[in-house]
mmCIF file of the N, C-alpha and C atoms, coordinates in Angstrom:
data_MODEL
# 
_entry.id   MODEL 
# 
loop_
_atom_site.group_PDB 
_atom_site.id 
_atom_site.type_symbol 
_atom_site.label_atom_id 
_atom_site.label_alt_id 
_atom_site.label_comp_id 
_atom_site.label_asym_id 
_atom_site.label_entity_id 
_atom_site.label_seq_id 
_atom_site.pdbx_PDB_ins_code 
_atom_site.Cartn_x 
_atom_site.Cartn_y 
_atom_site.Cartn_z 
_atom_site.occupancy 
_atom_site.B_iso_or_equiv 
_atom_site.pdbx_formal_charge 
_atom_site.auth_seq_id 
_atom_site.auth_comp_id 
_atom_site.auth_asym_id 
_atom_site.auth_atom_id 
_atom_site.pdbx_PDB_model_num 
ATOM 1   N N  . ASN A 1 1  ? 117.535 111.066 93.417  1.00 0.00 ? 1  ASN A N  1 
ATOM 2   C CA . ASN A 1 1  ? 118.503 110.649 92.458  1.00 0.00 ? 1  ASN A CA 1 
ATOM 3   C C  . ASN A 1 1  ? 119.555 109.811 93.153  1.00 0.00 ? 1  ASN A C  1 
ATOM 4   N N  . MET A 1 2  ? 119.070 108.702 93.718  1.00 0.00 ? 2  MET A N  1 
ATOM 5   C CA . MET A 1 2  ? 119.956 107.790 94.431  1.00 0.00 ? 2  MET A CA 1 
ATOM 6   C C  . MET A 1 2  ? 119.416 106.375 94.364  1.00 0.00 ? 2  MET A C  1 
ATOM 7   N N  . ILE A 1 3  ? 120.294 105.426 94.600  1.00 0.00 ? 3  ILE A N  1 
ATOM 8   C CA . ILE A 1 3  ? 119.900 104.034 94.763  1.00 0.00 ? 3  ILE A CA 1 
ATOM 9   C C  . ILE A 1 3  ? 120.196 103.671 96.202  1.00 0.00 ? 3  ILE A C  1 
ATOM 10  N N  . SER A 1 4  ? 119.239 103.097 96.869  1.00 0.00 ? 4  SER A N  1 
ATOM 11  C CA . SER A 1 4  ? 119.396 102.786 98.282  1.00 0.00 ? 4  SER A CA 1 
ATOM 12  C C  . SER A 1 4  ? 119.079 101.320 98.531  1.00 0.00 ? 4  SER A C  1 
ATOM 13  N N  . ASN A 1 5  ? 119.935 100.657 99.272  1.00 0.00 ? 5  ASN A N  1 
ATOM 14  C CA . ASN A 1 5  ? 119.666 99.282  99.686  1.00 0.00 ? 5  ASN A CA 1 
ATOM 15  C C  . ASN A 1 5  ? 119.207 99.321  101.137 1.00 0.00 ? 5  ASN A C  1 
ATOM 16  N N  . GLN A 1 6  ? 117.915 99.163  101.332 1.00 0.00 ? 6  GLN A N  1 
ATOM 17  C CA . GLN A 1 6  ? 117.353 99.259  102.671 1.00 0.00 ? 6  GLN A CA 1 
ATOM 18  C C  . GLN A 1 6  ? 116.933 97.903  103.210 1.00 0.00 ? 6  GLN A C  1 
ATOM 19  N N  . GLU A 1 7  ? 117.359 96.839  102.558 1.00 0.00 ? 7  GLU A N  1 
ATOM 20  C CA . GLU A 1 7  ? 116.934 95.476  102.910 1.00 0.00 ? 7  GLU A CA 1 
ATOM 21  C C  . GLU A 1 7  ? 117.176 95.164  104.375 1.00 0.00 ? 7  GLU A C  1 
ATOM 22  N N  . LYS A 1 8  ? 118.316 95.508  104.895 1.00 0.00 ? 8  LYS A N  1 
ATOM 23  C CA . LYS A 1 8  ? 118.618 95.132  106.280 1.00 0.00 ? 8  LYS A CA 1 
ATOM 24  C C  . LYS A 1 8  ? 117.815 95.938  107.290 1.00 0.00 ? 8  LYS A C  1 
ATOM 25  N N  . TYR A 1 9  ? 117.258 97.074  106.870 1.00 0.00 ? 9  TYR A N  1 
ATOM 26  C CA . TYR A 1 9  ? 116.515 97.922  107.794 1.00 0.00 ? 9  TYR A CA 1 
ATOM 27  C C  . TYR A 1 9  ? 115.017 97.650  107.798 1.00 0.00 ? 9  TYR A C  1 
ATOM 28  N N  . PHE A 1 10 ? 114.473 97.221  106.675 1.00 0.00 ? 10 PHE A N  1 
ATOM 29  C CA . PHE A 1 10 ? 113.014 97.142  106.551 1.00 0.00 ? 10 PHE A CA 1 
ATOM 30  C C  . PHE A 1 10 ? 112.538 95.771  106.089 1.00 0.00 ? 10 PHE A C  1 
ATOM 31  N N  . ARG A 1 11 ? 112.991 94.726  106.690 1.00 0.00 ? 11 ARG A N  1 
ATOM 32  C CA . ARG A 1 11 ? 112.622 93.373  106.247 1.00 0.00 ? 11 ARG A CA 1 
ATOM 33  C C  . ARG A 1 11 ? 111.167 93.024  106.501 1.00 0.00 ? 11 ARG A C  1 
ATOM 34  N N  . GLU A 1 12 ? 110.644 93.390  107.613 1.00 0.00 ? 12 GLU A N  1 
ATOM 35  C CA . GLU A 1 12 ? 109.324 92.897  108.017 1.00 0.00 ? 12 GLU A CA 1 
ATOM 36  C C  . GLU A 1 12 ? 108.215 93.935  107.926 1.00 0.00 ? 12 GLU A C  1 
ATOM 37  N N  . CYS A 1 13 ? 108.385 94.967  107.100 1.00 0.00 ? 13 CYS A N  1 
ATOM 38  C CA . CYS A 1 13 ? 107.311 95.948  106.975 1.00 0.00 ? 13 CYS A CA 1 
ATOM 39  C C  . CYS A 1 13 ? 106.670 95.845  105.585 1.00 0.00 ? 13 CYS A C  1 
ATOM 40  N N  . SER A 1 14 ? 105.566 96.515  105.424 1.00 0.00 ? 14 SER A N  1 
ATOM 41  C CA . SER A 1 14 ? 104.828 96.446  104.165 1.00 0.00 ? 14 SER A CA 1 
ATOM 42  C C  . SER A 1 14 ? 105.571 97.177  103.046 1.00 0.00 ? 14 SER A C  1 
ATOM 43  N N  . PHE A 1 15 ? 105.160 96.900  101.812 1.00 0.00 ? 15 PHE A N  1 
ATOM 44  C CA . PHE A 1 15 ? 105.744 97.603  100.672 1.00 0.00 ? 15 PHE A CA 1 
ATOM 45  C C  . PHE A 1 15 ? 105.480 99.102  100.781 1.00 0.00 ? 15 PHE A C  1 
ATOM 46  N N  . VAL A 1 16 ? 104.293 99.470  101.233 1.00 0.00 ? 16 VAL A N  1 
ATOM 47  C CA . VAL A 1 16 ? 103.962 100.892 101.384 1.00 0.00 ? 16 VAL A CA 1 
ATOM 48  C C  . VAL A 1 16 ? 104.947 101.545 102.351 1.00 0.00 ? 16 VAL A C  1 
ATOM 49  N N  . THR A 1 17 ? 105.213 100.903 103.473 1.00 0.00 ? 17 THR A N  1 
ATOM 50  C CA . THR A 1 17 ? 106.156 101.448 104.451 1.00 0.00 ? 17 THR A CA 1 
ATOM 51  C C  . THR A 1 17 ? 107.552 101.570 103.856 1.00 0.00 ? 17 THR A C  1 
ATOM 52  N N  . LYS A 1 18 ? 108.001 100.559 103.130 1.00 0.00 ? 18 LYS A N  1 
ATOM 53  C CA . LYS A 1 18 ? 109.317 100.606 102.488 1.00 0.00 ? 18 LYS A CA 1 
ATOM 54  C C  . LYS A 1 18 ? 109.418 101.796 101.541 1.00 0.00 ? 18 LYS A C  1 
ATOM 55  N N  . VAL A 1 19 ? 108.387 101.993 100.725 1.00 0.00 ? 19 VAL A N  1 
ATOM 56  C CA . VAL A 1 19 ? 108.414 103.070 99.743  1.00 0.00 ? 19 VAL A CA 1 
ATOM 57  C C  . VAL A 1 19 ? 108.339 104.433 100.435 1.00 0.00 ? 19 VAL A C  1 
ATOM 58  N N  . ILE A 1 20 ? 107.523 104.557 101.442 1.00 0.00 ? 20 ILE A N  1 
ATOM 59  C CA . ILE A 1 20 ? 107.436 105.825 102.172 1.00 0.00 ? 20 ILE A CA 1 
ATOM 60  C C  . ILE A 1 20 ? 108.765 106.162 102.831 1.00 0.00 ? 20 ILE A C  1 
ATOM 61  N N  . HIS A 1 21 ? 109.449 105.176 103.417 1.00 0.00 ? 21 HIS A N  1 
ATOM 62  C CA . HIS A 1 21 ? 110.773 105.430 104.000 1.00 0.00 ? 21 HIS A CA 1 
ATOM 63  C C  . HIS A 1 21 ? 111.748 105.923 102.931 1.00 0.00 ? 21 HIS A C  1 
ATOM 64  N N  . ALA A 1 22 ? 111.726 105.311 101.768 1.00 0.00 ? 22 ALA A N  1 
ATOM 65  C CA . ALA A 1 22 ? 112.615 105.731 100.681 1.00 0.00 ? 22 ALA A CA 1 
ATOM 66  C C  . ALA A 1 22 ? 112.254 107.138 100.209 1.00 0.00 ? 22 ALA A C  1 
ATOM 67  N N  . GLU A 1 23 ? 110.967 107.389 100.065 1.00 0.00 ? 23 GLU A N  1 
ATOM 68  C CA . GLU A 1 23 ? 110.513 108.710 99.631  1.00 0.00 ? 23 GLU A CA 1 
ATOM 69  C C  . GLU A 1 23 ? 110.952 109.790 100.621 1.00 0.00 ? 23 GLU A C  1 
ATOM 70  N N  . GLU A 1 24 ? 110.788 109.517 101.904 1.00 0.00 ? 24 GLU A N  1 
ATOM 71  C CA . GLU A 1 24 ? 111.197 110.477 102.936 1.00 0.00 ? 24 GLU A CA 1 
ATOM 72  C C  . GLU A 1 24 ? 112.708 110.697 102.946 1.00 0.00 ? 24 GLU A C  1 
ATOM 73  N N  . SER A 1 25 ? 113.455 109.729 102.408 1.00 0.00 ? 25 SER A N  1 
ATOM 74  C CA . SER A 1 25 ? 114.915 109.848 102.334 1.00 0.00 ? 25 SER A CA 1 
ATOM 75  C C  . SER A 1 25 ? 115.369 110.545 101.060 1.00 0.00 ? 25 SER A C  1 
ATOM 76  N N  . GLY A 1 26 ? 114.422 110.916 100.203 1.00 0.00 ? 26 GLY A N  1 
ATOM 77  C CA . GLY A 1 26 ? 114.751 111.646 98.990  1.00 0.00 ? 26 GLY A CA 1 
ATOM 78  C C  . GLY A 1 26 ? 114.757 110.835 97.714  1.00 0.00 ? 26 GLY A C  1 
ATOM 79  N N  . ALA A 1 27 ? 114.347 109.572 97.773  1.00 0.00 ? 27 ALA A N  1 
ATOM 80  C CA . ALA A 1 27 ? 114.335 108.734 96.569  1.00 0.00 ? 27 ALA A CA 1 
ATOM 81  C C  . ALA A 1 27 ? 113.297 109.245 95.571  1.00 0.00 ? 27 ALA A C  1 
ATOM 82  N N  . LEU A 1 28 ? 113.611 109.093 94.296  1.00 0.00 ? 28 LEU A N  1 
ATOM 83  C CA . LEU A 1 28 ? 112.688 109.479 93.229  1.00 0.00 ? 28 LEU A CA 1 
ATOM 84  C C  . LEU A 1 28 ? 111.831 108.312 92.766  1.00 0.00 ? 28 LEU A C  1 
ATOM 85  N N  . GLY A 1 29 ? 112.225 107.095 93.132  1.00 0.00 ? 29 GLY A N  1 
ATOM 86  C CA . GLY A 1 29 ? 111.515 105.870 92.795  1.00 0.00 ? 29 GLY A CA 1 
ATOM 87  C C  . GLY A 1 29 ? 112.122 104.729 93.588  1.00 0.00 ? 29 GLY A C  1 
ATOM 88  N N  . VAL A 1 30 ? 111.426 103.602 93.617  1.00 0.00 ? 30 VAL A N  1 
ATOM 89  C CA . VAL A 1 30 ? 111.871 102.475 94.423  1.00 0.00 ? 30 VAL A CA 1 
ATOM 90  C C  . VAL A 1 30 ? 111.748 101.179 93.628  1.00 0.00 ? 30 VAL A C  1 
ATOM 91  N N  . ILE A 1 31 ? 112.794 100.371 93.688  1.00 0.00 ? 31 ILE A N  1 
ATOM 92  C CA . ILE A 1 31 ? 112.733 99.004  93.187  1.00 0.00 ? 31 ILE A CA 1 
ATOM 93  C C  . ILE A 1 31 ? 112.947 98.108  94.396  1.00 0.00 ? 31 ILE A C  1 
ATOM 94  N N  . ILE A 1 32 ? 111.959 97.297  94.706  1.00 0.00 ? 32 ILE A N  1 
ATOM 95  C CA . ILE A 1 32 ? 112.061 96.363  95.819  1.00 0.00 ? 32 ILE A CA 1 
ATOM 96  C C  . ILE A 1 32 ? 112.351 94.997  95.223  1.00 0.00 ? 32 ILE A C  1 
ATOM 97  N N  . MET A 1 33 ? 113.382 94.359  95.738  1.00 0.00 ? 33 MET A N  1 
ATOM 98  C CA . MET A 1 33 ? 113.844 93.079  95.190  1.00 0.00 ? 33 MET A CA 1 
ATOM 99  C C  . MET A 1 33 ? 113.685 91.979  96.231  1.00 0.00 ? 33 MET A C  1 
ATOM 100 N N  . ASP A 1 34 ? 113.172 90.844  95.804  1.00 0.00 ? 34 ASP A N  1 
ATOM 101 C CA . ASP A 1 34 ? 113.110 89.673  96.681  1.00 0.00 ? 34 ASP A CA 1 
ATOM 102 C C  . ASP A 1 34 ? 114.538 89.218  96.979  1.00 0.00 ? 34 ASP A C  1 
ATOM 103 N N  . ASN A 1 35 ? 114.804 88.826  98.209  1.00 0.00 ? 35 ASN A N  1 
ATOM 104 C CA . ASN A 1 35 ? 116.161 88.383  98.560  1.00 0.00 ? 35 ASN A CA 1 
ATOM 105 C C  . ASN A 1 35 ? 116.265 86.862  98.641  1.00 0.00 ? 35 ASN A C  1 
ATOM 106 N N  . ASP A 1 36 ? 115.254 86.148  98.161  1.00 0.00 ? 36 ASP A N  1 
ATOM 107 C CA . ASP A 1 36 ? 115.254 84.685  98.194  1.00 0.00 ? 36 ASP A CA 1 
ATOM 108 C C  . ASP A 1 36 ? 115.456 84.137  96.785  1.00 0.00 ? 36 ASP A C  1 
ATOM 109 N N  . PRO A 1 37 ? 116.656 83.616  96.470  1.00 0.00 ? 37 PRO A N  1 
ATOM 110 C CA . PRO A 1 37 ? 116.909 83.128  95.117  1.00 0.00 ? 37 PRO A CA 1 
ATOM 111 C C  . PRO A 1 37 ? 116.102 81.893  94.732  1.00 0.00 ? 37 PRO A C  1 
ATOM 112 N N  . THR A 1 38 ? 115.447 81.246  95.683  1.00 0.00 ? 38 THR A N  1 
ATOM 113 C CA . THR A 1 38 ? 114.653 80.053  95.380  1.00 0.00 ? 38 THR A CA 1 
ATOM 114 C C  . THR A 1 38 ? 113.189 80.385  95.122  1.00 0.00 ? 38 THR A C  1 
ATOM 115 N N  . ALA A 1 39 ? 112.795 81.638  95.238  1.00 0.00 ? 39 ALA A N  1 
ATOM 116 C CA . ALA A 1 39 ? 111.379 82.001  95.149  1.00 0.00 ? 39 ALA A CA 1 
ATOM 117 C C  . ALA A 1 39 ? 110.986 82.581  93.794  1.00 0.00 ? 39 ALA A C  1 
ATOM 118 N N  . ASP A 1 40 ? 111.811 82.401  92.769  1.00 0.00 ? 40 ASP A N  1 
ATOM 119 C CA . ASP A 1 40 ? 111.505 83.010  91.472  1.00 0.00 ? 40 ASP A CA 1 
ATOM 120 C C  . ASP A 1 40 ? 110.269 82.435  90.803  1.00 0.00 ? 40 ASP A C  1 
ATOM 121 N N  . ASP A 1 41 ? 109.800 81.294  91.218  1.00 0.00 ? 41 ASP A N  1 
ATOM 122 C CA . ASP A 1 41 ? 108.613 80.695  90.614  1.00 0.00 ? 41 ASP A CA 1 
ATOM 123 C C  . ASP A 1 41 ? 107.319 81.157  91.275  1.00 0.00 ? 41 ASP A C  1 
ATOM 124 N N  . TYR A 1 42 ? 107.424 81.969  92.314  1.00 0.00 ? 42 TYR A N  1 
ATOM 125 C CA . TYR A 1 42 ? 106.245 82.440  93.033  1.00 0.00 ? 42 TYR A CA 1 
ATOM 126 C C  . TYR A 1 42 ? 105.961 83.884  92.662  1.00 0.00 ? 42 TYR A C  1 
ATOM 127 N N  . PHE A 1 43 ? 104.694 84.213  92.531  1.00 0.00 ? 43 PHE A N  1 
ATOM 128 C CA . PHE A 1 43 ? 104.289 85.580  92.229  1.00 0.00 ? 43 PHE A CA 1 
ATOM 129 C C  . PHE A 1 43 ? 103.976 86.294  93.531  1.00 0.00 ? 43 PHE A C  1 
ATOM 130 N N  . LEU A 1 44 ? 104.528 87.467  93.687  1.00 0.00 ? 44 LEU A N  1 
ATOM 131 C CA . LEU A 1 44 ? 104.280 88.276  94.879  1.00 0.00 ? 44 LEU A CA 1 
ATOM 132 C C  . LEU A 1 44 ? 103.699 89.604  94.438  1.00 0.00 ? 44 LEU A C  1 
ATOM 133 N N  . GLU A 1 45 ? 102.584 89.973  95.000  1.00 0.00 ? 45 GLU A N  1 
ATOM 134 C CA . GLU A 1 45 ? 101.921 91.206  94.630  1.00 0.00 ? 45 GLU A CA 1 
ATOM 135 C C  . GLU A 1 45 ? 102.193 92.285  95.670  1.00 0.00 ? 45 GLU A C  1 
ATOM 136 N N  . MET A 1 46 ? 102.504 93.495  95.207  1.00 0.00 ? 46 MET A N  1 
ATOM 137 C CA . MET A 1 46 ? 102.693 94.619  96.112  1.00 0.00 ? 46 MET A CA 1 
ATOM 138 C C  . MET A 1 46 ? 101.310 95.152  96.473  1.00 0.00 ? 46 MET A C  1 
ATOM 139 N N  . MET A 1 47 ? 100.744 94.646  97.539  1.00 0.00 ? 47 MET A N  1 
ATOM 140 C CA . MET A 1 47 ? 99.382  94.987  97.926  1.00 0.00 ? 47 MET A CA 1 
ATOM 141 C C  . MET A 1 47 ? 99.349  96.229  98.810  1.00 0.00 ? 47 MET A C  1 
ATOM 142 N N  . ASP A 1 48 ? 98.227  96.909  98.773  1.00 0.00 ? 48 ASP A N  1 
ATOM 143 C CA . ASP A 1 48 ? 97.975  98.014  99.686  1.00 0.00 ? 48 ASP A CA 1 
ATOM 144 C C  . ASP A 1 48 ? 97.904  97.451  101.099 1.00 0.00 ? 48 ASP A C  1 
ATOM 145 N N  . ASP A 1 49 ? 98.541  98.114  102.050 1.00 0.00 ? 49 ASP A N  1 
ATOM 146 C CA . ASP A 1 49 ? 98.527  97.589  103.425 1.00 0.00 ? 49 ASP A CA 1 
ATOM 147 C C  . ASP A 1 49 ? 97.348  98.110  104.239 1.00 0.00 ? 49 ASP A C  1 
ATOM 148 N N  . MET A 1 50 ? 96.421  98.803  103.580 1.00 0.00 ? 50 MET A N  1 
ATOM 149 C CA . MET A 1 50 ? 95.160  99.267  104.175 1.00 0.00 ? 50 MET A CA 1 
ATOM 150 C C  . MET A 1 50 ? 95.373  100.357 105.234 1.00 0.00 ? 50 MET A C  1 
ATOM 151 N N  . THR A 1 51 ? 96.511  101.033 105.225 1.00 0.00 ? 51 THR A N  1 
ATOM 152 C CA . THR A 1 51 ? 96.759  102.113 106.192 1.00 0.00 ? 51 THR A CA 1 
ATOM 153 C C  . THR A 1 51 ? 96.330  103.467 105.639 1.00 0.00 ? 51 THR A C  1 
ATOM 154 N N  . LYS A 1 52 ? 95.912  103.484 104.385 1.00 0.00 ? 52 LYS A N  1 
ATOM 155 C CA . LYS A 1 52 ? 95.427  104.697 103.722 1.00 0.00 ? 52 LYS A CA 1 
ATOM 156 C C  . LYS A 1 52 ? 96.500  105.786 103.593 1.00 0.00 ? 52 LYS A C  1 
ATOM 157 N N  . ARG A 1 53 ? 97.778  105.381 103.621 1.00 0.00 ? 53 ARG A N  1 
ATOM 158 C CA . ARG A 1 53 ? 98.865  106.334 103.398 1.00 0.00 ? 53 ARG A CA 1 
ATOM 159 C C  . ARG A 1 53 ? 99.106  106.450 101.898 1.00 0.00 ? 53 ARG A C  1 
ATOM 160 N N  . ASN A 1 54 ? 99.564  107.597 101.464 1.00 0.00 ? 54 ASN A N  1 
ATOM 161 C CA . ASN A 1 54 ? 99.807  107.838 100.043 1.00 0.00 ? 54 ASN A CA 1 
ATOM 162 C C  . ASN A 1 54 ? 101.285 107.731 99.714  1.00 0.00 ? 54 ASN A C  1 
ATOM 163 N N  . VAL A 1 55 ? 101.580 107.059 98.626  1.00 0.00 ? 55 VAL A N  1 
ATOM 164 C CA . VAL A 1 55 ? 102.926 106.975 98.076  1.00 0.00 ? 55 VAL A CA 1 
ATOM 165 C C  . VAL A 1 55 ? 102.952 107.892 96.868  1.00 0.00 ? 55 VAL A C  1 
ATOM 166 N N  . ASN A 1 56 ? 103.968 108.732 96.766  1.00 0.00 ? 56 ASN A N  1 
ATOM 167 C CA . ASN A 1 56 ? 104.018 109.737 95.710  1.00 0.00 ? 56 ASN A CA 1 
ATOM 168 C C  . ASN A 1 56 ? 105.150 109.523 94.713  1.00 0.00 ? 56 ASN A C  1 
ATOM 169 N N  . ILE A 1 57 ? 105.823 108.374 94.788  1.00 0.00 ? 57 ILE A N  1 
ATOM 170 C CA . ILE A 1 57 ? 106.892 108.062 93.846  1.00 0.00 ? 57 ILE A CA 1 
ATOM 171 C C  . ILE A 1 57 ? 106.608 106.684 93.238  1.00 0.00 ? 57 ILE A C  1 
ATOM 172 N N  . PRO A 1 58 ? 107.130 106.415 92.044  1.00 0.00 ? 58 PRO A N  1 
ATOM 173 C CA . PRO A 1 58 ? 106.899 105.098 91.440  1.00 0.00 ? 58 PRO A CA 1 
ATOM 174 C C  . PRO A 1 58 ? 107.647 104.000 92.210  1.00 0.00 ? 58 PRO A C  1 
ATOM 175 N N  . ALA A 1 59 ? 107.046 102.825 92.250  1.00 0.00 ? 59 ALA A N  1 
ATOM 176 C CA . ALA A 1 59 ? 107.651 101.681 92.932  1.00 0.00 ? 59 ALA A CA 1 
ATOM 177 C C  . ALA A 1 59 ? 107.319 100.410 92.171  1.00 0.00 ? 59 ALA A C  1 
ATOM 178 N N  . MET A 1 60 ? 108.259 99.464  92.219  1.00 0.00 ? 60 MET A N  1 
ATOM 179 C CA . MET A 1 60 ? 108.028 98.171  91.576  1.00 0.00 ? 60 MET A CA 1 
ATOM 180 C C  . MET A 1 60 ? 108.721 97.076  92.369  1.00 0.00 ? 60 MET A C  1 
ATOM 181 N N  . PHE A 1 61 ? 108.311 95.841  92.124  1.00 0.00 ? 61 PHE A N  1 
ATOM 182 C CA . PHE A 1 61 ? 108.897 94.676  92.774  1.00 0.00 ? 61 PHE A CA 1 
ATOM 183 C C  . PHE A 1 61 ? 109.534 93.789  91.718  1.00 0.00 ? 61 PHE A C  1 
ATOM 184 N N  . LEU A 1 62 ? 110.726 93.268  92.029  1.00 0.00 ? 62 LEU A N  1 
ATOM 185 C CA . LEU A 1 62 ? 111.406 92.329  91.143  1.00 0.00 ? 62 LEU A CA 1 
ATOM 186 C C  . LEU A 1 62 ? 111.703 91.036  91.881  1.00 0.00 ? 62 LEU A C  1 
ATOM 187 N N  . GLN A 1 63 ? 111.545 89.931  91.182  1.00 0.00 ? 63 GLN A N  1 
ATOM 188 C CA . GLN A 1 63 ? 111.997 88.654  91.728  1.00 0.00 ? 63 GLN A CA 1 
ATOM 189 C C  . GLN A 1 63 ? 113.522 88.710  91.871  1.00 0.00 ? 63 GLN A C  1 
ATOM 190 N N  . TYR A 1 64 ? 114.074 87.812  92.654  1.00 0.00 ? 64 TYR A N  1 
ATOM 191 C CA . TYR A 1 64 ? 115.512 87.798  92.923  1.00 0.00 ? 64 TYR A CA 1 
ATOM 192 C C  . TYR A 1 64 ? 116.329 87.769  91.630  1.00 0.00 ? 64 TYR A C  1 
ATOM 193 N N  . ARG A 1 65 ? 116.002 86.878  90.724  1.00 0.00 ? 65 ARG A N  1 
ATOM 194 C CA . ARG A 1 65 ? 116.795 86.701  89.496  1.00 0.00 ? 65 ARG A CA 1 
ATOM 195 C C  . ARG A 1 65 ? 116.888 88.006  88.711  1.00 0.00 ? 65 ARG A C  1 
ATOM 196 N N  . ASP A 1 66 ? 115.784 88.692  88.533  1.00 0.00 ? 66 ASP A N  1 
ATOM 197 C CA . ASP A 1 66 ? 115.782 89.945  87.774  1.00 0.00 ? 66 ASP A CA 1 
ATOM 198 C C  . ASP A 1 66 ? 116.499 91.054  88.527  1.00 0.00 ? 66 ASP A C  1 
ATOM 199 N N  . GLY A 1 67 ? 116.262 91.140  89.821  1.00 0.00 ? 67 GLY A N  1 
ATOM 200 C CA . GLY A 1 67 ? 116.935 92.153  90.627  1.00 0.00 ? 67 GLY A CA 1 
ATOM 201 C C  . GLY A 1 67 ? 118.430 91.940  90.669  1.00 0.00 ? 67 GLY A C  1 
ATOM 202 N N  . TYR A 1 68 ? 118.842 90.695  90.766  1.00 0.00 ? 68 TYR A N  1 
ATOM 203 C CA . TYR A 1 68 ? 120.268 90.372  90.792  1.00 0.00 ? 68 TYR A CA 1 
ATOM 204 C C  . TYR A 1 68 ? 120.946 90.852  89.506  1.00 0.00 ? 68 TYR A C  1 
ATOM 205 N N  . GLU A 1 69 ? 120.296 90.653  88.364  1.00 0.00 ? 69 GLU A N  1 
ATOM 206 C CA . GLU A 1 69 ? 120.865 91.073  87.083  1.00 0.00 ? 69 GLU A CA 1 
ATOM 207 C C  . GLU A 1 69 ? 121.057 92.593  87.040  1.00 0.00 ? 69 GLU A C  1 
ATOM 208 N N  . ILE A 1 70 ? 120.141 93.327  87.624  1.00 0.00 ? 70 ILE A N  1 
ATOM 209 C CA . ILE A 1 70 ? 120.234 94.784  87.625  1.00 0.00 ? 70 ILE A CA 1 
ATOM 210 C C  . ILE A 1 70 ? 121.317 95.271  88.595  1.00 0.00 ? 70 ILE A C  1 
ATOM 211 N N  . PHE A 1 71 ? 121.352 94.680  89.779  1.00 0.00 ? 71 PHE A N  1 
ATOM 212 C CA . PHE A 1 71 ? 122.210 95.210  90.846  1.00 0.00 ? 71 PHE A CA 1 
ATOM 213 C C  . PHE A 1 71 ? 123.572 94.551  90.978  1.00 0.00 ? 71 PHE A C  1 
ATOM 214 N N  . LYS A 1 72 ? 123.857 93.539  90.146  1.00 0.00 ? 72 LYS A N  1 
ATOM 215 C CA . LYS A 1 72 ? 125.161 92.879  90.297  1.00 0.00 ? 72 LYS A CA 1 
ATOM 216 C C  . LYS A 1 72 ? 126.305 93.756  89.844  1.00 0.00 ? 72 LYS A C  1 
# 
């Protein structure tokens, strides 16, 4: 039952790793937001990183524009 901004800590890891870190910190769900305001025209898929780790909380990805509206 928290909102966590982990952008500065987990920039170069997979979505699975980001979500697992949040889950281990007690998060009930994760919203990952793109930090590039010029990339709203590109589609980014949250792909499995093939490490066979399990994520047990809901997670989603938002483009910068949508994430900005939520978190401003």
